[in-house]
Short mmCIF file of C-alpha atoms in Angstrom, two decimals:
data_model
loop_
_atom_site.label_atom_id
_atom_site.label_comp_id
_atom_site.label_asym_id
_atom_site.label_seq_id
_atom_site.Cartn_x
_atom_site.Cartn_y
_atom_site.Cartn_z
CA MET A 1 93.74 -88.83 -34.45
CA LYS A 2 91.30 -86.47 -36.02
CA ASP A 3 88.91 -87.61 -38.73
CA THR A 4 91.24 -88.12 -41.64
CA LYS A 5 90.97 -85.48 -44.46
CA ILE A 6 93.47 -86.01 -47.26
CA CYS A 7 95.27 -83.59 -49.65
CA VAL A 8 97.31 -85.16 -52.49
CA ILE A 9 100.00 -82.59 -53.67
CA GLY A 10 100.84 -83.30 -57.28
CA LEU A 11 98.11 -84.53 -59.70
CA GLY A 12 100.22 -86.40 -62.25
CA TYR A 13 100.49 -90.18 -63.20
CA VAL A 14 100.95 -90.92 -59.40
CA GLY A 15 99.01 -88.39 -57.50
CA LEU A 16 95.80 -88.45 -59.44
CA PRO A 17 95.00 -92.14 -59.23
CA LEU A 18 95.91 -92.12 -55.48
CA ALA A 19 93.73 -89.19 -54.80
CA ARG A 20 90.74 -90.64 -56.61
CA LEU A 21 91.15 -93.83 -54.76
CA PHE A 22 91.45 -92.12 -51.39
CA SER A 23 88.23 -90.16 -52.20
CA THR A 24 86.31 -93.55 -51.90
CA LYS A 25 86.83 -93.57 -48.23
CA TYR A 26 87.92 -90.02 -47.23
CA PRO A 27 87.15 -86.39 -48.16
CA THR A 28 90.16 -85.81 -50.54
CA ILE A 29 91.45 -82.61 -52.26
CA GLY A 30 94.05 -82.75 -55.00
CA PHE A 31 96.60 -79.88 -55.31
CA ASP A 32 98.39 -79.01 -58.28
CA MET A 33 100.43 -75.90 -59.45
CA SER A 34 98.81 -76.08 -62.86
CA GLN A 35 95.58 -74.28 -63.28
CA ALA A 36 95.08 -75.81 -66.74
CA ARG A 37 95.61 -79.33 -65.21
CA VAL A 38 93.04 -78.61 -62.41
CA ASP A 39 90.56 -77.16 -64.81
CA ALA A 40 90.68 -80.22 -67.09
CA LEU A 41 90.30 -82.54 -64.11
CA MET A 42 87.32 -80.78 -62.75
CA ALA A 43 85.82 -80.97 -65.96
CA GLY A 44 86.09 -84.69 -65.78
CA HIS A 45 88.98 -85.61 -67.95
CA ASP A 46 92.41 -87.03 -67.22
CA ALA A 47 94.81 -86.31 -70.02
CA THR A 48 97.23 -89.00 -68.75
CA LEU A 49 94.37 -91.49 -69.03
CA GLU A 50 95.24 -93.05 -65.75
CA VAL A 51 91.85 -92.53 -64.24
CA ALA A 52 88.80 -93.25 -66.40
CA ASP A 53 86.55 -90.22 -67.00
CA ASP A 54 83.60 -92.02 -65.42
CA LEU A 55 85.46 -92.61 -62.19
CA LEU A 56 86.76 -89.08 -62.06
CA GLN A 57 83.44 -87.67 -62.84
CA ASP A 58 81.70 -89.70 -60.15
CA ALA A 59 84.08 -88.79 -57.53
CA ILE A 60 83.72 -85.10 -58.25
CA LYS A 61 79.91 -85.44 -58.58
CA ASN A 62 79.77 -87.13 -55.22
CA HIS A 63 81.77 -84.17 -53.62
CA SER A 64 84.23 -86.64 -52.26
CA PHE A 65 87.01 -85.22 -54.42
CA LYS A 66 87.87 -81.86 -55.92
CA CYS A 67 91.10 -80.38 -57.36
CA THR A 68 92.46 -76.93 -56.69
CA THR A 69 95.61 -74.72 -56.86
CA LYS A 70 94.66 -72.48 -53.87
CA LEU A 71 96.34 -73.05 -50.70
CA GLU A 72 93.33 -71.89 -48.57
CA ASP A 73 91.36 -74.85 -49.95
CA ILE A 74 93.91 -77.52 -48.31
CA LYS A 75 94.30 -75.86 -45.02
CA ASP A 76 91.64 -77.96 -43.36
CA CYS A 77 93.31 -81.18 -44.47
CA ASN A 78 95.30 -83.16 -41.88
CA PHE A 79 96.85 -85.93 -43.97
CA TYR A 80 99.19 -84.63 -46.81
CA VAL A 81 100.60 -86.75 -49.50
CA VAL A 82 103.39 -85.60 -51.59
CA ALA A 83 103.45 -87.17 -55.08
CA VAL A 84 105.57 -84.85 -57.36
CA PRO A 85 108.24 -85.90 -59.78
CA THR A 86 111.85 -86.55 -58.80
CA PRO A 87 113.87 -86.25 -61.98
CA VAL A 88 117.60 -86.03 -62.48
CA ASP A 89 119.53 -83.00 -64.07
CA SER A 90 121.55 -82.93 -67.22
CA ASP A 91 124.45 -84.45 -65.35
CA ASN A 92 122.18 -87.37 -64.08
CA ASN A 93 122.25 -85.97 -60.39
CA PRO A 94 119.05 -85.87 -58.43
CA ASP A 95 116.94 -83.00 -58.84
CA LEU A 96 114.96 -82.24 -55.49
CA THR A 97 113.54 -78.94 -56.55
CA PRO A 98 109.88 -80.32 -56.96
CA LEU A 99 110.13 -81.91 -53.55
CA VAL A 100 111.39 -78.68 -51.90
CA GLY A 101 108.59 -76.82 -53.59
CA ALA A 102 106.08 -79.31 -52.35
CA SER A 103 107.49 -79.27 -48.86
CA THR A 104 107.23 -75.47 -48.75
CA THR A 105 103.57 -75.74 -49.77
CA VAL A 106 102.99 -78.35 -46.88
CA GLY A 107 104.76 -76.07 -44.49
CA LYS A 108 102.35 -73.27 -45.28
CA VAL A 109 99.24 -75.18 -44.48
CA ILE A 110 100.30 -78.12 -42.04
CA GLY A 111 98.92 -77.77 -38.45
CA LYS A 112 99.46 -79.52 -35.06
CA GLY A 113 98.85 -83.17 -35.10
CA ASP A 114 98.72 -83.38 -38.85
CA VAL A 115 100.73 -85.84 -40.99
CA VAL A 116 102.75 -85.65 -44.10
CA VAL A 117 103.51 -88.65 -46.32
CA TYR A 118 106.07 -88.61 -49.03
CA GLU A 119 105.48 -90.88 -52.19
CA SER A 120 108.10 -89.38 -54.55
CA THR A 121 111.08 -91.73 -55.29
CA VAL A 122 114.15 -90.74 -53.47
CA TYR A 123 117.36 -92.24 -51.91
CA PRO A 124 117.51 -93.04 -48.27
CA GLY A 125 117.42 -90.15 -45.95
CA VAL A 126 115.89 -87.52 -48.27
CA THR A 127 112.40 -87.44 -46.35
CA GLU A 128 113.94 -86.76 -43.02
CA ASP A 129 117.09 -84.85 -44.00
CA GLU A 130 115.88 -82.83 -46.89
CA CYS A 131 111.96 -82.50 -47.07
CA ILE A 132 111.04 -82.53 -43.35
CA PRO A 133 113.48 -79.71 -42.36
CA VAL A 134 111.77 -77.45 -45.11
CA VAL A 135 108.40 -78.17 -43.48
CA GLU A 136 109.70 -77.33 -40.23
CA LYS A 137 111.21 -74.06 -41.33
CA VAL A 138 108.12 -72.80 -43.22
CA SER A 139 105.63 -73.94 -40.55
CA GLY A 140 107.68 -73.21 -37.45
CA LEU A 141 106.57 -76.76 -36.18
CA LYS A 142 108.74 -79.72 -35.26
CA MET A 143 108.30 -83.28 -36.45
CA ASN A 144 107.17 -85.83 -33.76
CA VAL A 145 106.31 -82.88 -31.57
CA ASP A 146 103.83 -80.72 -33.51
CA PHE A 147 103.37 -82.88 -36.67
CA TYR A 148 104.32 -86.32 -37.99
CA GLY A 149 106.01 -87.68 -41.21
CA GLY A 150 105.87 -90.90 -43.29
CA TYR A 151 106.98 -92.30 -46.57
CA SER A 152 105.07 -94.76 -48.78
CA PRO A 153 106.87 -95.29 -52.06
CA GLU A 154 104.59 -95.03 -55.23
CA ARG A 155 104.20 -98.18 -57.41
CA ILE A 156 102.19 -96.75 -60.24
CA ASN A 157 102.66 -98.56 -63.65
CA PRO A 158 101.48 -96.10 -66.27
CA GLY A 159 99.14 -97.53 -68.97
CA ASP A 160 98.71 -100.70 -66.95
CA LYS A 161 94.94 -101.27 -66.57
CA GLN A 162 95.42 -104.51 -64.51
CA HIS A 163 97.94 -103.45 -62.00
CA THR A 164 96.19 -100.23 -60.87
CA VAL A 165 97.06 -98.33 -57.66
CA GLU A 166 94.77 -100.26 -55.48
CA HIS A 167 96.01 -103.80 -56.87
CA ILE A 168 99.73 -103.38 -56.11
CA LYS A 169 100.81 -103.92 -52.46
CA LYS A 170 102.05 -100.73 -50.87
CA VAL A 171 104.93 -100.13 -48.50
CA THR A 172 104.34 -97.71 -45.56
CA SER A 173 106.32 -96.12 -42.86
CA GLY A 174 106.12 -93.36 -40.27
CA SER A 175 108.28 -91.12 -38.08
CA THR A 176 107.11 -93.16 -34.95
CA PRO A 177 105.77 -96.50 -34.51
CA GLU A 178 102.37 -95.17 -33.62
CA ILE A 179 102.21 -92.94 -36.68
CA GLY A 180 103.50 -95.72 -38.87
CA LYS A 181 100.56 -97.92 -37.82
CA TYR A 182 98.12 -94.96 -38.39
CA ILE A 183 99.52 -94.27 -42.01
CA ASN A 184 99.49 -97.92 -42.69
CA GLU A 185 95.76 -98.15 -41.60
CA VAL A 186 94.82 -95.21 -43.97
CA TYR A 187 96.47 -96.96 -46.84
CA SER A 188 95.35 -100.35 -46.16
CA SER A 189 91.67 -99.08 -46.14
CA VAL A 190 91.82 -98.42 -49.81
CA ILE A 191 94.66 -100.71 -51.08
CA THR A 192 92.96 -104.07 -51.78
CA ALA A 193 96.37 -105.80 -52.55
CA GLY A 194 97.39 -105.16 -48.89
CA THR A 195 100.34 -103.19 -47.30
CA HIS A 196 103.73 -103.92 -45.72
CA LEU A 197 104.78 -101.65 -42.79
CA ALA A 198 108.48 -100.99 -42.95
CA PRO A 199 110.25 -100.26 -39.64
CA THR A 200 111.61 -96.84 -40.64
CA ILE A 201 111.37 -94.23 -43.41
CA LYS A 202 114.84 -94.89 -44.53
CA VAL A 203 113.84 -98.66 -45.03
CA ALA A 204 110.96 -97.72 -47.05
CA GLU A 205 112.98 -95.29 -49.09
CA ALA A 206 115.71 -97.79 -49.87
CA ALA A 207 113.14 -100.57 -50.89
CA LYS A 208 111.69 -98.37 -53.43
CA VAL A 209 114.97 -97.18 -54.97
CA ILE A 210 116.30 -100.76 -55.28
CA GLU A 211 113.04 -102.15 -56.98
CA ASN A 212 113.74 -100.37 -60.27
CA SER A 213 117.58 -100.44 -59.85
CA GLN A 214 117.29 -104.24 -59.88
CA ARG A 215 115.15 -104.25 -62.92
CA ASP A 216 117.58 -101.76 -64.60
CA ILE A 217 120.45 -104.11 -63.98
CA ASN A 218 118.62 -107.16 -65.21
CA ILE A 219 117.61 -105.47 -68.55
CA ALA A 220 121.16 -104.02 -68.99
CA PHE A 221 122.39 -107.64 -68.78
CA VAL A 222 120.08 -109.03 -71.56
CA ASN A 223 120.88 -105.74 -73.60
CA GLU A 224 124.51 -106.73 -73.38
CA LEU A 225 123.64 -110.21 -74.43
CA SER A 226 121.68 -109.01 -77.26
CA LYS A 227 124.78 -107.07 -78.59
CA ILE A 228 126.95 -110.25 -77.97
CA PHE A 229 124.51 -112.55 -79.81
CA ASN A 230 123.97 -110.02 -82.65
CA LYS A 231 127.79 -110.28 -83.44
CA MET A 232 127.55 -114.19 -83.36
CA GLY A 233 124.60 -114.28 -85.56
CA ILE A 234 122.38 -115.79 -82.93
CA ASP A 235 118.82 -114.50 -82.27
CA THR A 236 118.62 -113.28 -78.80
CA LEU A 237 114.92 -113.99 -78.27
CA ASP A 238 115.56 -117.73 -79.31
CA VAL A 239 118.18 -117.87 -76.72
CA LEU A 240 116.05 -116.29 -74.02
CA GLU A 241 113.21 -118.70 -74.76
CA ALA A 242 115.42 -121.65 -74.44
CA ALA A 243 117.04 -120.49 -71.26
CA GLY A 244 113.70 -119.71 -69.96
CA THR A 245 112.58 -123.30 -69.71
CA LYS A 246 114.52 -123.56 -66.38
CA TRP A 247 112.21 -122.79 -63.63
CA ASN A 248 114.37 -120.04 -61.92
CA PHE A 249 115.46 -118.10 -65.18
CA LEU A 250 114.45 -114.61 -64.94
CA PRO A 251 112.33 -113.70 -68.01
CA PHE A 252 113.92 -110.16 -68.91
CA ARG A 253 114.01 -108.96 -72.44
CA PRO A 254 116.31 -106.49 -74.02
CA GLY A 255 115.02 -103.14 -74.93
CA LEU A 256 114.90 -99.26 -74.46
CA VAL A 257 114.91 -98.20 -70.79
CA GLY A 258 113.16 -94.89 -70.19
CA GLY A 259 110.37 -93.36 -68.29
CA HIS A 260 110.40 -91.88 -64.73
CA CYS A 261 111.47 -94.90 -62.66
CA ILE A 262 113.68 -97.51 -64.07
CA GLY A 263 115.73 -94.91 -66.07
CA VAL A 264 116.10 -92.56 -63.23
CA ASP A 265 115.98 -94.35 -59.84
CA PRO A 266 119.35 -96.00 -60.08
CA TYR A 267 120.96 -92.54 -60.24
CA TYR A 268 119.41 -91.81 -56.93
CA LEU A 269 120.81 -94.84 -55.41
CA ALA A 270 124.26 -94.24 -56.89
CA GLN A 271 124.23 -90.68 -55.65
CA CYS A 272 123.42 -91.90 -52.09
CA ALA A 273 126.14 -94.58 -52.27
CA LYS A 274 128.77 -91.94 -53.41
CA ARG A 275 127.87 -89.81 -50.33
CA TYR A 276 128.90 -92.68 -48.19
CA GLY A 277 132.15 -93.00 -50.03
CA TYR A 278 131.23 -96.07 -52.04
CA ASN A 279 131.29 -96.22 -55.96
CA PRO A 280 128.32 -98.29 -57.16
CA GLU A 281 130.13 -99.94 -60.21
CA ILE A 282 127.26 -102.37 -61.12
CA ILE A 283 124.45 -99.87 -60.90
CA LEU A 284 126.26 -97.23 -63.06
CA ALA A 285 127.60 -99.91 -65.53
CA GLY A 286 123.83 -100.96 -66.07
CA ARG A 287 122.86 -97.37 -66.58
CA ARG A 288 125.54 -96.90 -69.10
CA MET A 289 124.56 -99.86 -71.05
CA ASN A 290 120.84 -98.95 -71.17
CA ASP A 291 121.47 -95.28 -71.80
CA GLY A 292 123.47 -96.35 -74.92
CA MET A 293 120.80 -98.64 -76.55
CA GLY A 294 118.99 -95.87 -78.58
CA GLU A 295 122.14 -95.01 -80.33
CA TYR A 296 122.95 -98.79 -80.73
CA VAL A 297 119.55 -99.22 -82.39
CA ALA A 298 120.23 -96.37 -84.90
CA THR A 299 123.68 -97.57 -85.73
CA GLU A 300 122.54 -101.10 -86.42
CA THR A 301 119.71 -99.81 -88.67
CA ILE A 302 122.17 -97.74 -90.65
CA LYS A 303 124.55 -100.70 -91.06
CA LEU A 304 121.68 -102.85 -92.42
CA MET A 305 120.92 -100.09 -94.77
CA LEU A 306 124.32 -100.02 -96.07
CA LYS A 307 124.49 -103.85 -96.42
CA LYS A 308 121.39 -103.64 -98.63
CA GLY A 309 122.94 -100.84 -100.81
CA ILE A 310 120.29 -98.32 -99.58
CA GLN A 311 121.47 -94.65 -99.91
CA VAL A 312 121.56 -93.44 -96.48
CA LEU A 313 122.02 -89.59 -97.04
CA GLU A 314 118.51 -87.96 -97.24
CA SER A 315 116.73 -91.41 -96.90
CA ASP A 316 113.38 -91.55 -95.41
CA ILE A 317 113.09 -93.30 -92.08
CA LEU A 318 109.90 -94.00 -90.09
CA ILE A 319 109.97 -94.44 -86.23
CA LEU A 320 106.89 -96.34 -85.00
CA GLY A 321 106.27 -94.99 -81.36
CA PHE A 322 107.79 -92.38 -79.25
CA THR A 323 106.17 -92.81 -75.67
CA PHE A 324 108.50 -94.29 -73.02
CA LYS A 325 106.31 -97.58 -73.03
CA GLU A 326 103.29 -99.13 -74.93
CA ASN A 327 99.75 -98.04 -74.66
CA CYS A 328 100.20 -94.81 -72.63
CA PRO A 329 100.74 -91.10 -73.57
CA ASP A 330 103.81 -90.71 -71.18
CA VAL A 331 106.82 -89.33 -73.03
CA ARG A 332 108.96 -88.54 -69.97
CA ASN A 333 112.47 -89.68 -70.26
CA THR A 334 111.64 -91.63 -73.46
CA LYS A 335 114.69 -93.35 -75.16
CA VAL A 336 113.34 -93.04 -78.51
CA ILE A 337 114.55 -89.60 -78.63
CA ASP A 338 118.17 -91.06 -78.52
CA ILE A 339 117.45 -93.23 -81.61
CA TYR A 340 116.10 -89.99 -83.45
CA LYS A 341 119.06 -87.90 -82.38
CA ALA A 342 121.59 -90.66 -83.49
CA LEU A 343 119.80 -90.98 -86.88
CA LYS A 344 119.81 -87.18 -87.38
CA GLU A 345 123.50 -87.20 -87.46
CA TYR A 346 123.24 -89.05 -90.77
CA ASN A 347 121.05 -86.10 -92.37
CA LEU A 348 118.07 -88.34 -92.79
CA ASN A 349 114.33 -87.48 -93.23
CA ILE A 350 112.69 -88.83 -90.00
CA THR A 351 109.00 -89.33 -89.33
CA VAL A 352 107.99 -90.21 -85.87
CA TYR A 353 104.37 -91.73 -85.81
CA ASP A 354 102.72 -92.29 -82.39
CA PRO A 355 98.92 -92.20 -82.00
CA TRP A 356 99.34 -91.97 -78.20
CA ALA A 357 101.72 -89.07 -77.83
CA ASN A 358 100.67 -85.48 -77.71
CA PRO A 359 102.55 -83.53 -80.35
CA ALA A 360 102.58 -80.28 -78.56
CA ILE A 361 104.09 -81.84 -75.50
CA VAL A 362 106.74 -83.72 -77.65
CA GLU A 363 107.61 -80.49 -79.36
CA HIS A 364 107.76 -78.58 -76.14
CA GLU A 365 109.84 -81.17 -74.19
CA TYR A 366 112.01 -82.41 -77.19
CA GLY A 367 111.73 -80.02 -80.01
CA ILE A 368 110.84 -82.52 -82.62
CA LYS A 369 107.66 -83.18 -84.39
CA VAL A 370 105.56 -86.42 -83.88
CA VAL A 371 102.48 -87.23 -86.02
CA ASN A 372 99.38 -89.05 -84.82
CA GLU A 373 98.41 -90.22 -88.38
CA LEU A 374 100.52 -91.93 -90.85
CA PRO A 375 101.73 -89.76 -93.85
CA LYS A 376 101.15 -91.17 -97.42
CA GLN A 377 104.63 -91.81 -98.57
CA LYS A 378 106.97 -94.71 -98.76
CA PHE A 379 110.08 -95.19 -96.40
CA ASP A 380 113.43 -96.59 -96.79
CA ALA A 381 113.56 -97.97 -93.31
CA CYS A 382 111.17 -98.51 -90.28
CA ILE A 383 112.14 -98.70 -86.80
CA ALA A 384 109.40 -100.30 -84.54
CA ALA A 385 110.32 -98.52 -81.25
CA VAL A 386 107.27 -99.05 -79.15
CA ALA A 387 104.80 -101.95 -79.17
CA HIS A 388 101.54 -100.16 -79.06
CA GLN A 389 98.49 -102.32 -79.46
CA LYS A 390 97.35 -99.82 -82.06
CA PHE A 391 100.18 -100.79 -84.25
CA GLU A 392 98.84 -104.45 -84.49
CA GLY A 393 97.84 -105.43 -87.97
CA LEU A 394 99.59 -102.31 -89.42
CA ASP A 395 100.78 -103.17 -92.99
CA ILE A 396 104.34 -102.23 -92.44
CA LEU A 397 105.55 -103.57 -95.76
CA GLY A 398 103.06 -101.37 -97.46
CA LEU A 399 104.69 -98.39 -95.89
CA LEU A 400 108.19 -99.16 -97.24
CA LYS A 401 109.84 -99.00 -100.63
CA ASP A 402 110.81 -102.12 -102.48
CA LYS A 403 114.38 -102.07 -101.06
CA HIS A 404 114.06 -101.43 -97.36
CA VAL A 405 115.09 -102.19 -93.59
CA VAL A 406 113.00 -103.14 -90.72
CA PHE A 407 114.34 -103.06 -87.27
CA ASP A 408 112.24 -104.44 -84.36
CA VAL A 409 113.11 -103.08 -81.06
CA LYS A 410 110.38 -104.86 -79.09
CA CYS A 411 110.52 -108.29 -81.06
CA THR A 412 106.82 -108.02 -81.78
CA LEU A 413 106.83 -108.24 -85.58
CA ASP A 414 106.57 -111.18 -87.82
CA ARG A 415 110.30 -112.46 -88.09
CA SER A 416 109.84 -112.71 -91.82
CA ILE A 417 109.86 -109.03 -92.50
CA VAL A 418 112.42 -108.14 -89.89
CA ASP A 419 116.05 -107.47 -90.98
CA GLY A 420 117.28 -106.69 -87.28
CA ARG A 421 116.11 -106.72 -83.82
CA LEU A 422 117.46 -106.67 -80.20
#
C-alpha cells in the first residue's frame, strides 16, 4: 500500500474527533460541505465541543490536519472515511441521502489502489449494495479491482470526556481479507483501546445496528415498568436499586430516548428485517414505547397540577434542558421537544432553559425558543428533563410559586421536592 494519507468526509460529532486523532499519525484532511463549519474549525474552535480547542489548534499548527470544502484538496488522499449522518424521515424510514452524497464525493476523487471506509450507522448491506455502486458509477472504477471498501462503525458518545474515540474499542472490516487487515492496522495505530476485525462488512454493519437496538429495547422495558409502578404507587428507582443487588441484573434506567443513535438505529434494523420478510415485533414495540415517553411526562405533569388544584390554562411551565443528553450541545432528535409539543396542547406558557443548547439552532430545527439564562419569574411547574451538571445546586423551589409541581425525568433531584418522576 501507498503511504497512508487520510480524508474524513463529514466533520460533525463523529468525523472531527476521528480526523483529529488520525492526524496524530497520518497527514489528514477533513472535508465538509459547510464553509462556515470549516472556517470555524480552521480558526481553532469546535462548536460541538467534542474536540478541545488546544488539541484542534495544535493539529492545525503542526500542519498534520486541515479542513476544506474543496474537492481538489482531497484528490491526493488514498484512505477516505465517510462519517456523515444517517437519519430517518418523517415516516421513520432510513434516509440515505447524506450517504449517497458523500459516496458521490468519494467517486469524484478516488483513485486506483485507494480505500473508502464507511463509519455511518446503516443496516447490513448498505455499504456494498447502496454506497459502493455510487462510488463505482461516478469514478468509473470497480471495487476489489481498482479500489477497496470497508466499514468501521462509529462509537462516539457525545459529551463523554472519558470514553473518547481512542478509548473505545473499534470494529473494522474490509472488502477483501487483505484490505480488512490493512484497515484494521490503520485504525489500531491510533485506537488505544484496540480493534476487532470482523470477517465481513455486513457483520460489522450488523454489529453496530444491534448495539443501540439492544439498549433501546432495555430502556423501553424499564420505561414500561415505570408506567406500571407509577399506577401502583411504587417508586421505580427504589425497585431498580433493590433488583440491582443481584449480580446479573442490568442497570438500565427509565427516560427519554433521543439522539442520533439509540433513537434511530432500531429503525434501520427494522427496515432491513422487513426487506427479508420478517416483522420485527420487539424492536418496533420498544420504539413505540420510547417514542411515547415525552407525551407521557407531559400528561403526568398536567395530572399532578390538577390534583393540586393548579389552574392549567395559561399556567407558566419551566422545562430544564433541551439537548438529547446531559452536558453536551447536541439537540439532534431530542425527545424534550415531545414534552414541549404535548404541553402546548394545553395552552401553557412554556419556558425552556438550557445553558448548553444553541438557541439559533433550536429555533431553526424545531421552531421554538430556548433561553440560556433563567428569566426572573415564578413558575407553576418545573420539568427537569436533562441532567446537566450546570443544573446542580440550582434552587428549583426558588423558581416556583407556592403551589407548584416538580417532575423529575432523570431522577436526580432531591426526592423531598419532587411530585413525580419516571
